[in-house]
Amino acid sequence: MGKRIGTEVSLAVAEAVKMAKVDVVSAYPITPQTHIVEELSQIVADGHLDAAFIPVESEHSAMSAAVGAAATGARVYTATSSQGLALMHEILFIASSLRLPMVMTVANRALSGPISIWNDHADIMAERDIGWVQLFVENGQEALDLTIAAFKIAEDKRVLLPVCVNMDGFILTHMIEPVELPDQELVDKFLPAFEPALKLDPQNPVTMGPVGVPEIYTEAKKQWEQALIHSKPVVEEVLNEWADIFGRKYNLIEKNGPEQAETVFVTMGSLGETLMSAVEELNEQGENVGQVRIRLWRPFPKEEFKQAIQGVKKLIVIDRALSPGAVNGPVASEIKTLLYELDDKPEVVNIIAGLGGRDVTRSDFKAMLEKAQKGELKDDYTIWGVRSHAK
Amino acid sequence: MLNKEDIKFEKITAKNLPKETLISPGHRACQGCGEILAMGMVMKAAGPNTIVANATGCMEIVTSPYPETAWRVPWLHVAFENAGAVASGIEAAVQVLHRKNKLKEKPNIIAFAGDGATADIGLQSLSGALERGHDFLYVCLDNEAYMNTGIQRSSSTPYGAMTTTSPPGIKSKGQYTWKKNVAMIAAAHNIPYVATASPAYYLDLMNKVRKALAVDGPAYIQIYSPCPTGWRSKPEQSITLAKLAVQTGAFPLYEVENGRFKITQKTKELKPIKEYLQLQRRFRHLADDDIAYIQERVQDEFERLKALAGLDA
Ligand SMILES: Cc1ncc(C[n+]2csc(CCOP(=O)(O)OP(=O)(O)O)c2C)c(N)n1
Ligand code: SF4
């Protein structure tokens, strides 16, 4: 089996990209993604990875070059965060509508203004509808494992979509953790060389990215949507194969706590780890509380989510992004929509927490539970921990 | 750096003009469109072993409405401002895949973009690609405005020209800035090859393309492309206009090889700019003193170019 090492999670992600034997990395630095691409450029410079590293002049170009390279038949990787992801916005839709597999790490960070380098999920929530497969990881091992698995999902002929792996900035990217590096041999077996379905090849010319006249635009969009929806079983399949080979099982929705929990917290990303220990303590204190973690955000695993919250009375959904003027935060909106069709719906309260790097601790979770039980949380959403002089 | 003698290519003459058309007839460009004409010539010179990245603009729109395509080579359109970056990605992939034996023969890589996509919104992506030294050819099809969105001014629109966003009026003479010189900006990147070209001088154009593709590294060619629709000129006069632009000095033809300037279409004396301006309704509103101003400035710029080329310097 693999080698266990202690490493910064960003370096583990770079190692995963190396193990995936990518052909092209195009990237532009932004905190807290920088360590990943710095490490990759060193790996390429040292000859440990035979790839082109394109030090582009902006994220817009990073994504554009990634599209060009993937269309030419290369295995492509990039990483970004926050303003960088926002600058890519226009091209993210084009990458998925051209059905180009590639993998991007998003080191999740707040969006300006005020400028903040710290973690929340505002960056990716503004990109919910880009048609990419979107995963959220919780710890270093998962970041490494899912980065490799992401290539396999993206390149599967039934998928052919870009995949983005979200990891909380600093909280994960800059953490030093023990991780197990898989054996290269097994990675090669799991992830064979990229065989593009279509590529820019003068021997067999194709036109990519033509004008979509009204007569075909809806159909093109429908195919795009179907491709994403149908990627779900493939994601599952790939993660099962990962478990078979590497012994680590990842589910689309992860459940923790008592089987018949009355109240359940819903989180995405690294918060789930803190929550896990809070839930444990709360259970010890006799609270019937559990947790659900969403690993696959797009396509949203509807059935799995409904399954996971069966019989639950109250959901406390934590959003790490604000959606000003909306009814709820993005995750809670999604969940409420899903629950609408159920006869036996749990009550949903929504808490916006951890914005711009604000710590969310175990005692926060306990306080949230208490307030929720007392019915002190608002119908729409509550921004948690706002300091105010108002008495 | 590369020496002139090192550039090897089969020179195109009137006798050995490539017969193959790589942009098929039946595309939807307007009659007399200089861009499609120029693009066809570029593709003839490049040949079928070519991958094209096309920016959003007239040429993308008229050649690709699904399910039809005018392209007989692999072609990719991504967005308006990123042809330079897209081509960078294609080139990087080609180099790596070739090195890894996954690609037998390296194709030519050409990015096509209008003057708006080049001089304005895409300048950064172009500059980045040139600076990084990707081995590709960037062709700016310069019709001196945003034609695809309905004739708005770009920074490549010449002084005095009427467009829908540089309209003449009591307080306006039309475009109030001088044409941005992107060929010079490209040359300032110290890339191996920069040229200006015109479909009226088609052998010169095609051989510049051949040279550009033969150099190792980025090349930039700006091609003057009359647009009867946007210039309010007669479709049958596009080539006349293209010629006059060169002969009056409005669009001089030159190349810059490894920093050395050379005027490729010698003109003993420039023809009066008026001959060129009066064939286009976009300049109709100009008064004699405006024309005199343009005349002076064109002359001035031409002298500077001559000096760069070591003539009369
Ligand atoms: C980001 C963005 N802004 C604006 C547009 C709208 N747009 C499409 S083509 C175009 C003008 C193209 O002009 P030019 O590059 O000069 O090419 P031409 O059509 O003249 O050949 C504009 C403004 C766009 N597609 N994308
Ligand atoms: S508007 Fe001008 S550039 Fe566009 S297709 Fe017509 S003639 Fe060509």
XYZ file of C-alpha atoms in Angstrom, chain B residues 115 184 191 203 289 297 309-310:
8
model
C -9.158 44.568 -34.455
C 4.317 48.200 -33.224
C 9.088 38.424 -31.156
C 1.498 37.267 -52.847
C -8.903 71.038 -42.678
C -0.192 62.924 -39.566
C 13.531 50.879 -41.824
C 16.752 52.829 -42.276
